[in-house]
Structures are given as structure tokens and as C-alpha cells.
Amino acid sequence: MSGGKTSDGHKPGTRVVGAGRREEWTGAVVNPPVWRASTHLYADSKDLASGRPNEDGHFYYGRRGAPTQWALAEALTQLEPGAAGTILYPSGVAAIANVLLAILAPGDVLLVTDNAYEPTRNIALGMLGQYGIEARPFDPLDHAAYEAAFCANTRAVMIECPGSLTMEVCDVPFLAGMAKQKGAISVLDNTWATALGLPALECGCDISVMSLTKHVGGHSDLMMGSASAGGELYAKLRRASQYMGQVVSPDDASLALRGLRTMAVRLERSTSSALEVAKWLSQRPEVAHVLCPMLPGSDGYEIWSRDFTGGCGLFSFVLKGGGPDARARFIDALELFGIGYSWGGFESLVIPFDPGRARNIRQWPPQGWNSGDRLGIRLSIGLEDPADLIADLTRAFEAMGSK
Ligand SMILES: *Cc1c(COP(=O)(O)O)cnc(C)c1O
């Protein structure tokens, strides 16, 4: 969905409140109603025969959406400076898969960051091969190797920042700028920061992808993804999504739009709580490394504070030595952290991770670390009081040690 008035000049907290709100879609109420529809009726035979333009904002048939989905897409477009429009997909993974299929063709080479989200790696390194597209992982922190990885057929680069689980912060403007120089399309998975924390297109990326399941939904009750891009690429993504029948339900779009309205304040709160927890963890004797680029002095902090205007509640840490049983005792003792995938909801979550199998280049544990320090734990800090979260973690460390 494209166009609409932009809300430049306003701060993010203001923009998320007003973005995508058009009177013709909402009428006298604040939020657009849930337009549940497959069939859109025509006035008469002449109206039907004349067809309707294949443009955003025209009723045609349910697969092209209706005002509820249009309002969400337009809101996301207005939050992403430089975007001409946004496509919605039924999940974040669907967004990534559809974007890659839309921009790549047989014979093309895709560079994919080695610390990408595992399903992204699976699509790139697994499925794209069926279509004669070769994916090559690259180390996002090794600029010389990255430049050397380009060949005449490199058509696109898939970037994620911070890296999945291990949280390395790459230089997004540099990676996107190099892609541009080499004639390749850069795609950023911007789920962690959202456009509020990292304006992807302004940083030089061509397409910004998000899992809306995380921060935009924000309440752990919907699955959705999005891709925002400038003019020609937006048209290309739009065509491909129509070919491949991508559509999201108006009920979920309505929930996502509701989530979006409070996203800025939720991100602010979870960022400050995450910083408090991360700082506390960095002083615990059981912790070897805190992987939180928002924490001053941490790996990645310099580039993070240069490029990002905000963070979120997601970060990781690594236990000092120990075995999987000790880690399981720690996780199972937590009462305020649910054990489960996903993140960005109002409730705190925890999962263990061992990224070795999902890396081709970046070894785990990284060079220079004690090889026994390898057991990762990822936290998604929600909206609870951070003092209670820290008390819960304290109890869990005690349970881990008492065997
Ligand atoms: C969760 C996630 C996705 C996938 O989103 P879904 O909506 O769960 O399909 C993509 N990228 C990142 C970085 C994620 O964390």
C-alpha cells in the first residue's frame, strides 16, 4: 500500500499515533473497522466490465485487501522515510521468502549474512537452490571479505542487524553502500530496531523487511510480516505478492495497527529495562559475556550508537563454563520469563541457544573466548518491573548453582 500524507517533522512517538489514519477509511471512529471481505461488489455490469485500476486503495477483490490492511500498510510506509509503499505478508518468514523470490532469478547470486535468522538461512541456502539461485554466506564484520564476495552475478544482499542470537552489529550503511556500488539490491531484516530505531532506507538499504509478529503486534497474538521499499522495487514486490497470493486477514491487520499505536512507548520501556538487566548480568560471576550492543562498552556499541536511534528488549548472554544441565536448571527456575520462541511482546521470554549449526563462517564460541564459555541464553525483556525480573534471575542463578 503506497502513498498518503507523510508526517515528517514529528518525533517517532507522534508519528506512530497518526500514521495511516485516513478519514475515508475510519469514518467518525478512531480506528478503521475490520473490513471482512472476499467479494467487493460492483455497481452494475458496466462498472464490472470497466474493471478497477490495479492501484492501491481501490476495491477489487479481497486478495488486494480492504481499508483495514491498507491503513496498516500505509502507516508502516509513513514510518519508513524513503518508502513508496509497504506489502503485508502472513508472517515475517513469508515476507523474507517472497522478497527474495521477487528480486532474484536463475543464475543470480545472493550474499546472506552469516548470522542471519535461521529460517532466512534455510530459504537462502536451501530452497533458492531449486531455482538456480546461489546463496553465499558472508561475515558481516569482515568488510574486505564482503567486498571480495561480490561477483558479476551478485544480484542482492540480505543483511540483518544485530545478528540473530549472537547480536553482532554490522555497519549497515557500509554494507548497503557497497551493494549499491556493485549494482546489487540490499535487503535489511529490520525486525529488531524497526524503522523507529533504524531508518533502513535512509541508511542506504533498498528494502526493509520486518516480522510484525514481534514489536508491531507487540502482544504475542498475531503473525505478520512486511516489506517497505522505494518506487520501482515497491512495484516489483507488489506484483510478485499478487502473483503469489499474499494476503493478511483484516482481523490481524486491525490487531497489528492497534499494537503499532503503542510501539514507541513499549520499545522505550523494554529498552531501558533491558539495559538495566544487561548491566546487572555483566556483573554476575556466572556470566562470561553479555551480548547487548546497547550497553556502553559492549561489542558493537560504537556502531550501534552511531546508526541507531533506539533499541528494544532483546539481547543475549553466555554462561561462564557449565553444561547444558546447569543452563536448563537456570531457565526452568525462572518464573517471570516464559520459555518460547518469538519476542517483542509485553511479556518477558527466555530461550537457550547454541548457534554453531547455523553458522558457516563465524565460529561459536568466537575466537579469543574461553572455549568453555559457549552456552547462550537469549532474553526478551517485556514490560514487567525490571526489579522483579532481576530478582527472578537472581533466584535462577541460585537454582543453577545448587545441585
Ligand atoms: C521472528 C523473526 C522473523 C520471522 O518472523 P515470523 O513472523 O515469526 O515469521 C524474521 N526475522 C527475525 C530477525 C525474527 O526474529
mmCIF file of C-alpha atoms and ligand atoms in Angstrom, residues 91-93 96 117 160 189 191 211 213-214 223-224 343, ligand 1:
data_model
loop_
_atom_site.group_PDB
_atom_site.id
_atom_site.type_symbol
_atom_site.label_atom_id
_atom_site.label_comp_id
_atom_site.label_asym_id
_atom_site.label_seq_id
_atom_site.Cartn_x
_atom_site.Cartn_y
_atom_site.Cartn_z
ATOM 1 C CA SER A 91 4.456 -13.920 8.584
ATOM 2 C CA GLY A 92 7.950 -12.450 8.775
ATOM 3 C CA VAL A 93 9.354 -15.549 7.097
ATOM 4 C CA ILE A 96 11.623 -12.681 3.523
ATOM 5 C CA TYR A 117 17.873 -15.664 11.435
ATOM 6 C CA GLU A 160 20.320 -8.455 9.494
ATOM 7 C CA ASP A 189 15.728 -7.575 8.124
ATOM 8 C CA THR A 191 12.746 -6.602 12.899
ATOM 9 C CA SER A 211 8.387 -9.501 11.261
ATOM 10 C CA THR A 213 4.786 -10.568 14.844
ATOM 11 C CA LYS A 214 7.371 -9.006 17.169
ATOM 12 C CA MET A 223 1.711 -13.455 12.905
ATOM 13 C CA MET A 224 2.559 -10.999 10.126
ATOM 14 C CA TRP A 343 9.950 -11.911 21.154
HETATM 15 C C1 LIG B 1 10.922 -13.861 14.161
HETATM 16 C C2 LIG B 1 11.819 -13.314 13.131
HETATM 17 C C3 LIG B 1 11.496 -13.413 11.771
HETATM 18 C C4 LIG B 1 10.313 -14.205 11.302
HETATM 19 O O1 LIG B 1 9.111 -13.691 11.656
HETATM 20 P P1 LIG B 1 7.785 -14.583 11.816
HETATM 21 O O2 LIG B 1 6.744 -13.538 11.858
HETATM 22 O O3 LIG B 1 7.955 -15.347 13.092
HETATM 23 O O4 LIG B 1 7.689 -15.467 10.629
HETATM 24 C C5 LIG B 1 12.325 -12.830 10.861
HETATM 25 N N1 LIG B 1 13.436 -12.191 11.237
HETATM 26 C C6 LIG B 1 13.794 -12.074 12.533
HETATM 27 C C7 LIG B 1 15.039 -11.356 12.878
HETATM 28 C C8 LIG B 1 13.000 -12.642 13.507
HETATM 29 O O5 LIG B 1 13.367 -12.576 14.792
#
